[in-house]
Every structure is written in C-alpha cells, then in structure tokens.
Tab-separated table of N, CA, C and O in Angstrom:
chain	number	residue	atom	x	y	z
A	1	UNK	N	0.844	-1.186	0.000
A	1	UNK	CA	0.000	0.000	0.000
A	1	UNK	C	0.879	1.235	0.000
A	1	UNK	O	1.835	1.324	0.751
A	2	UNK	N	0.514	2.188	-0.852
A	2	UNK	CA	1.271	3.426	-0.953
A	2	UNK	C	0.946	4.352	0.213
A	2	UNK	O	-0.181	4.365	0.703
A	3	UNK	N	1.914	5.143	0.604
A	3	UNK	CA	1.599	6.243	1.506
A	3	UNK	C	1.401	7.493	0.634
A	3	UNK	O	1.604	7.447	-0.586
A	4	UNK	N	0.992	8.585	1.237
A	4	UNK	CA	0.672	9.794	0.467
A	4	UNK	C	1.892	10.346	-0.266
A	4	UNK	O	1.769	10.845	-1.398
A	5	UNK	N	3.050	10.253	0.327
A	5	UNK	CA	4.255	10.752	-0.328
A	5	UNK	C	4.533	9.973	-1.607
A	5	UNK	O	4.830	10.555	-2.661
A	6	UNK	N	4.413	8.678	-1.546
A	6	UNK	CA	4.633	7.840	-2.731
A	6	UNK	C	3.541	8.079	-3.773
A	6	UNK	O	3.806	8.098	-4.978
A	7	UNK	N	2.323	8.254	-3.302
A	7	UNK	CA	1.195	8.464	-4.226
A	7	UNK	C	1.350	9.781	-4.991
A	7	UNK	O	1.136	9.815	-6.204
A	8	UNK	N	1.727	10.847	-4.297
A	8	UNK	CA	1.879	12.126	-4.991
A	8	UNK	C	3.058	12.080	-5.957
A	8	UNK	O	3.012	12.689	-7.030
A	9	UNK	N	4.092	11.338	-5.605
A	9	UNK	CA	5.224	11.165	-6.526
A	9	UNK	C	4.753	10.467	-7.796
A	9	UNK	O	5.051	10.901	-8.909
A	10	UNK	N	3.953	9.421	-7.653
A	10	UNK	CA	3.441	8.715	-8.825
A	10	UNK	C	2.476	9.581	-9.628
A	10	UNK	O	2.450	9.511	-10.861
A	11	UNK	N	1.688	10.396	-8.948
A	11	UNK	CA	0.790	11.311	-9.661
A	11	UNK	C	1.592	12.248	-10.565
A	11	UNK	O	1.225	12.484	-11.720
A	12	UNK	N	2.682	12.753	-10.035
A	12	UNK	CA	3.529	13.647	-10.824
A	12	UNK	C	4.204	12.900	-11.961
A	12	UNK	O	4.254	13.382	-13.097
A	13	UNK	N	4.710	11.720	-11.681
A	13	UNK	CA	5.390	10.937	-12.717
A	13	UNK	C	4.425	10.501	-13.810
A	13	UNK	O	4.814	10.387	-14.976
A	14	UNK	N	3.179	10.270	-13.447
A	14	UNK	CA	2.185	9.837	-14.435
A	14	UNK	C	1.945	10.898	-15.506
A	14	UNK	O	1.505	10.582	-16.606
A	15	UNK	N	2.255	12.146	-15.189
A	15	UNK	CA	2.102	13.210	-16.172
A	15	UNK	C	3.208	13.176	-17.214
A	15	UNK	O	3.057	13.698	-18.314
A	16	UNK	N	4.328	12.556	-16.871
A	16	UNK	CA	5.489	12.568	-17.755
A	16	UNK	C	5.824	11.221	-18.373
A	16	UNK	O	6.586	11.158	-19.328
A	17	UNK	N	5.298	10.166	-17.814
A	17	UNK	CA	5.585	8.843	-18.367
A	17	UNK	C	4.411	7.908	-18.058
A	17	UNK	O	3.603	8.185	-17.174
A	18	UNK	N	4.349	6.823	-18.811
A	18	UNK	CA	3.310	5.841	-18.546
A	18	UNK	C	3.734	4.984	-17.361
A	18	UNK	O	4.847	4.440	-17.345
A	19	UNK	N	2.847	4.871	-16.398
A	19	UNK	CA	3.160	4.067	-15.224
A	19	UNK	C	3.016	2.588	-15.542
A	19	UNK	O	2.207	2.199	-16.391
A	20	UNK	N	3.803	1.784	-14.839
A	20	UNK	CA	3.688	0.339	-14.968
A	20	UNK	C	2.343	-0.094	-14.389
A	20	UNK	O	1.728	0.631	-13.597
A	21	UNK	N	1.892	-1.252	-14.775
A	21	UNK	CA	0.588	-1.749	-14.320
A	21	UNK	C	0.493	-1.748	-12.800
A	21	UNK	O	-0.495	-1.267	-12.233
A	22	UNK	N	1.503	-2.263	-12.136
A	22	UNK	CA	1.482	-2.293	-10.675
A	22	UNK	C	1.395	-0.884	-10.086
A	22	UNK	O	0.657	-0.643	-9.126
A	23	UNK	N	2.136	0.060	-10.655
A	23	UNK	CA	2.092	1.447	-10.182
A	23	UNK	C	0.697	2.035	-10.376
A	23	UNK	O	0.170	2.712	-9.488
A	24	UNK	N	0.115	1.802	-11.545
A	24	UNK	CA	-1.232	2.335	-11.814
A	24	UNK	C	-2.260	1.769	-10.843
A	24	UNK	O	-3.103	2.496	-10.326
A	25	UNK	N	-2.170	0.471	-10.599
A	25	UNK	CA	-3.147	-0.156	-9.711
A	25	UNK	C	-3.002	0.314	-8.265
A	25	UNK	O	-4.004	0.617	-7.608
A	26	UNK	N	-1.786	0.376	-7.790
A	26	UNK	CA	-1.599	0.824	-6.401
A	26	UNK	C	-1.965	2.295	-6.246
A	26	UNK	O	-2.527	2.693	-5.229
A	27	UNK	N	-1.658	3.084	-7.268
A	27	UNK	CA	-2.033	4.501	-7.205
A	27	UNK	C	-3.553	4.648	-7.222
A	27	UNK	O	-4.119	5.405	-6.436
A	28	UNK	N	-4.204	3.904	-8.094
A	28	UNK	CA	-5.663	3.986	-8.165
A	28	UNK	C	-6.302	3.586	-6.835
A	28	UNK	O	-7.244	4.222	-6.367
A	29	UNK	N	-5.804	2.541	-6.227
A	29	UNK	CA	-6.325	2.102	-4.918
A	29	UNK	C	-6.159	3.215	-3.883
A	29	UNK	O	-7.069	3.496	-3.105
A	30	UNK	N	-4.971	3.819	-3.867
A	30	UNK	CA	-4.721	4.886	-2.895
A	30	UNK	C	-5.652	6.068	-3.146
A	30	UNK	O	-6.236	6.618	-2.204
A	31	UNK	N	-5.805	6.451	-4.414
A	31	UNK	CA	-6.645	7.608	-4.737
A	31	UNK	C	-8.114	7.375	-4.393
A	31	UNK	O	-8.836	8.321	-4.077
A	32	UNK	N	-8.548	6.136	-4.446
A	32	UNK	CA	-9.932	5.823	-4.073
A	32	UNK	C	-10.177	6.048	-2.584
A	32	UNK	O	-11.291	6.340	-2.172
A	33	UNK	N	-9.127	5.944	-1.794
A	33	UNK	CA	-9.278	6.067	-0.345
A	33	UNK	C	-8.797	7.395	0.222
A	33	UNK	O	-9.046	7.688	1.381
A	34	UNK	N	-8.066	8.180	-0.563
A	34	UNK	CA	-7.441	9.391	-0.025
A	34	UNK	C	-7.900	10.618	-0.805
A	34	UNK	O	-7.479	10.833	-1.951
A	35	UNK	N	-8.733	11.431	-0.196
A	35	UNK	CA	-9.241	12.622	-0.882
A	35	UNK	C	-8.145	13.672	-1.082
A	35	UNK	O	-8.176	14.408	-2.070
A	36	UNK	N	-7.183	13.722	-0.178
A	36	UNK	CA	-6.096	14.690	-0.320
A	36	UNK	C	-5.269	14.417	-1.568
A	36	UNK	O	-4.983	15.324	-2.356
A	37	UNK	N	-4.891	13.177	-1.761
A	37	UNK	CA	-4.100	12.813	-2.940
A	37	UNK	C	-4.938	12.879	-4.205
A	37	UNK	O	-4.440	13.231	-5.271
A	38	UNK	N	-6.214	12.568	-4.090
A	38	UNK	CA	-7.104	12.683	-5.239
A	38	UNK	C	-7.197	14.145	-5.686
A	38	UNK	O	-7.132	14.450	-6.884
A	39	UNK	N	-7.330	15.046	-4.726
A	39	UNK	CA	-7.343	16.477	-5.051
A	39	UNK	C	-6.017	16.900	-5.665
A	39	UNK	O	-5.987	17.686	-6.618
A	40	UNK	N	-4.930	16.385	-5.134
A	40	UNK	CA	-3.599	16.711	-5.664
A	40	UNK	C	-3.514	16.291	-7.131
A	40	UNK	O	-3.052	17.067	-7.979
A	41	UNK	N	-3.960	15.085	-7.433
A	41	UNK	CA	-3.913	14.595	-8.813
A	41	UNK	C	-4.741	15.484	-9.741
A	41	UNK	O	-4.296	15.832	-10.840
A	42	UNK	N	-5.934	15.867	-9.302
A	42	UNK	CA	-6.780	16.732	-10.125
A	42	UNK	C	-6.130	18.088	-10.351
A	42	UNK	O	-6.178	18.639	-11.456
A	43	UNK	N	-5.522	18.642	-9.305
A	43	UNK	CA	-4.875	19.941	-9.442
A	43	UNK	C	-3.670	19.868	-10.370
A	43	UNK	O	-3.441	20.769	-11.181
A	44	UNK	N	-2.888	18.808	-10.271
A	44	UNK	CA	-1.733	18.642	-11.168
A	44	UNK	C	-2.191	18.508	-12.618
A	44	UNK	O	-1.581	19.078	-13.523
A	45	UNK	N	-3.254	17.755	-12.835
A	45	UNK	CA	-3.779	17.598	-14.187
A	45	UNK	C	-4.285	18.942	-14.720
A	45	UNK	O	-4.065	19.282	-15.892
A	46	UNK	N	-4.942	19.719	-13.857
A	46	UNK	CA	-5.428	21.040	-14.260
A	46	UNK	C	-4.265	21.944	-14.645
A	46	UNK	O	-4.279	22.608	-15.690
A	47	UNK	N	-3.237	21.978	-13.806
A	47	UNK	CA	-2.062	22.808	-14.096
A	47	UNK	C	-1.416	22.376	-15.408
A	47	UNK	O	-1.033	23.212	-16.227
A	48	UNK	N	-1.327	21.062	-15.636
A	48	UNK	CA	-0.738	20.560	-16.879
A	48	UNK	C	-1.558	21.006	-18.096
A	48	UNK	O	-1.019	21.463	-19.097
A	49	UNK	N	-2.887	20.904	-17.994
A	49	UNK	CA	-3.737	21.329	-19.110
A	49	UNK	C	-3.575	22.816	-19.390
A	49	UNK	O	-3.458	23.233	-20.541
A	50	UNK	N	-3.556	23.619	-18.336
A	50	UNK	CA	-3.463	25.062	-18.519
A	50	UNK	C	-2.105	25.472	-19.076
A	50	UNK	O	-2.035	26.323	-19.959
A	51	UNK	N	-1.041	24.894	-18.582
A	51	UNK	CA	0.280	25.253	-19.096
A	51	UNK	C	0.443	24.794	-20.541
A	51	UNK	O	1.069	25.491	-21.338
A	52	UNK	N	-0.133	23.648	-20.878
A	52	UNK	CA	-0.064	23.173	-22.264
A	52	UNK	C	-0.824	24.114	-23.179
A	52	UNK	O	-0.342	24.492	-24.249
A	53	UNK	N	-2.017	24.504	-22.752
A	53	UNK	CA	-2.813	25.437	-23.557
A	53	UNK	C	-2.112	26.784	-23.679
A	53	UNK	O	-2.115	27.393	-24.752
A	54	UNK	N	-1.508	27.244	-22.602
A	54	UNK	CA	-0.793	28.511	-22.641
A	54	UNK	C	0.392	28.409	-23.592
A	54	UNK	O	0.653	29.316	-24.390
A	55	UNK	N	1.116	27.296	-23.526
A	55	UNK	CA	2.285	27.109	-24.390
A	55	UNK	C	1.893	27.085	-25.862
A	55	UNK	O	2.661	27.508	-26.720
A	56	UNK	N	0.701	26.608	-26.157
A	56	UNK	CA	0.245	26.566	-27.543
A	56	UNK	C	-0.486	27.849	-27.950
A	56	UNK	O	-0.996	27.941	-29.063
A	57	UNK	N	-0.551	28.800	-27.046
A	57	UNK	CA	-1.147	30.083	-27.371
A	57	UNK	C	-2.652	30.116	-27.332
A	57	UNK	O	-3.255	31.111	-27.712
A	58	UNK	N	-3.286	29.061	-26.885
A	58	UNK	CA	-4.748	29.022	-26.875
A	58	UNK	C	-5.342	30.027	-25.906
A	58	UNK	O	-6.343	30.674	-26.218
A	59	UNK	N	-4.755	30.162	-24.744
A	59	UNK	CA	-5.305	31.082	-23.745
A	59	UNK	C	-5.115	32.522	-24.170
A	59	UNK	O	-6.010	33.350	-24.004
A	60	UNK	N	-3.955	32.837	-24.743
A	60	UNK	CA	-3.704	34.203	-25.188
A	60	UNK	C	-4.664	34.582	-26.306
A	60	UNK	O	-5.217	35.685	-26.317
A	61	UNK	N	-4.907	33.656	-27.234
A	61	UNK	CA	-5.824	33.926	-28.340
A	61	UNK	C	-7.235	34.154	-27.821
A	61	UNK	O	-7.950	35.042	-28.293
A	62	UNK	N	-7.648	33.371	-26.839
A	62	UNK	CA	-8.984	33.523	-26.271
A	62	UNK	C	-9.126	34.869	-25.566
A	62	UNK	O	-10.131	35.561	-25.722
A	63	UNK	N	-8.105	35.259	-24.797
A	63	UNK	CA	-8.143	36.547	-24.109
A	63	UNK	C	-8.176	37.696	-25.099
A	63	UNK	O	-8.878	38.683	-24.892
A	64	UNK	N	-7.414	37.574	-26.183
A	64	UNK	CA	-7.415	38.623	-27.199
A	64	UNK	C	-8.794	38.735	-27.846
A	64	UNK	O	-9.277	39.834	-28.106
A	65	UNK	N	-9.424	37.606	-28.094
A	65	UNK	CA	-10.761	37.619	-28.696
A	65	UNK	C	-11.760	38.266	-27.747
A	65	UNK	O	-12.624	39.037	-28.169
A	66	UNK	N	-11.644	37.976	-26.480
A	66	UNK	CA	-12.550	38.589	-25.502
A	66	UNK	C	-12.332	40.088	-25.406
A	66	UNK	O	-13.277	40.862	-25.316
A	67	UNK	N	-11.056	40.479	-25.410
A	67	UNK	CA	-10.757	41.906	-25.344
A	67	UNK	C	-11.319	42.620	-26.562
A	67	UNK	O	-11.880	43.708	-26.455
A	68	UNK	N	-11.167	42.008	-27.721
A	68	UNK	CA	-11.673	42.612	-28.951
A	68	UNK	C	-13.193	42.714	-28.928
A	68	UNK	O	-13.769	43.657	-29.451
A	69	UNK	N	-13.842	41.745	-28.257
A	69	UNK	CA	-15.298	41.750	-28.180
A	69	UNK	C	-15.806	42.617	-27.033
A	69	UNK	O	-17.000	42.776	-26.855
A	70	UNK	N	-14.882	43.156	-26.229
A	70	UNK	CA	-15.286	44.004	-25.123
A	70	UNK	C	-15.647	43.249	-23.872
A	70	UNK	O	-16.173	43.814	-22.918
A	71	UNK	N	-15.362	41.955	-23.835
A	71	UNK	CA	-15.668	41.136	-22.667
A	71	UNK	C	-14.631	41.309	-21.581
A	71	UNK	O	-13.623	41.981	-21.753
A	72	UNK	N	-14.913	40.691	-20.458
A	72	UNK	CA	-13.956	40.754	-19.374
A	72	UNK	C	-12.875	39.700	-19.574
A	72	UNK	O	-12.971	38.839	-20.416
A	73	UNK	N	-11.836	39.743	-18.777
A	73	UNK	CA	-10.700	38.839	-18.906
A	73	UNK	C	-10.784	37.681	-17.937
A	73	UNK	O	-9.869	36.920	-17.800
A	74	UNK	N	-11.888	37.556	-17.260
A	74	UNK	CA	-12.046	36.463	-16.308
A	74	UNK	C	-12.058	35.141	-17.071
A	74	UNK	O	-12.730	35.006	-18.075
A	75	UNK	N	-11.308	34.180	-16.579
A	75	UNK	CA	-11.241	32.893	-17.259
A	75	UNK	C	-12.375	32.010	-16.791
A	75	UNK	O	-12.801	32.055	-15.644
A	76	UNK	N	-12.888	31.223	-17.680
A	76	UNK	CA	-13.928	30.267	-17.333
A	76	UNK	C	-13.437	28.853	-17.586
A	76	UNK	O	-14.161	27.979	-17.938
A	77	UNK	N	-12.270	28.569	-17.370
A	77	UNK	CA	-11.480	27.363	-17.551
A	77	UNK	C	-12.197	26.131	-18.039
A	77	UNK	O	-13.350	25.916	-17.911
A	78	UNK	N	-11.333	25.339	-18.504
A	78	UNK	CA	-11.377	23.930	-18.807
A	78	UNK	C	-12.400	23.531	-19.763
A	78	UNK	O	-12.358	22.608	-20.367
C-alpha cells in the first residue's frame, strides 16, 4: 500500500511517463481512499492542461478575442 508521499510522486510521474501496471493499480487504490491525494492529482492535471494550452497560445488567443469583443478577462477554464 502506498503512503501519500509515494502516491503524490506517482501522480507527478504519471504526467510525464506511462506508469507500470502495478504502479497504476496501487495509485488507483490509494486515490480511491485518499481525498487529499485525489485532489492533488486533479490539481496537477489542471495545471498541466493550462500550461499546455498557454504554451500553444490558446489562452492568449482567447483573451485577445474577448478583449476585442469588449468582454472581461475572467477565465472560465477547462
């Protein structure tokens, strides 16, 4: 059984590489029982999506379109 430190490490590594079957299963088991690590995984995934979109210019283009339309700059994410 993973502890939270090991689980968060695997959550981070899962963003950069494919986890082995055993790693995926133990992580999934831990996440089913631990709301803190589950929240951590969701937040890491959110940050990854936003940074990827920013790197590809999607967020800047959307903000520019809103500015041109006279809208506010508040983001409505995801």
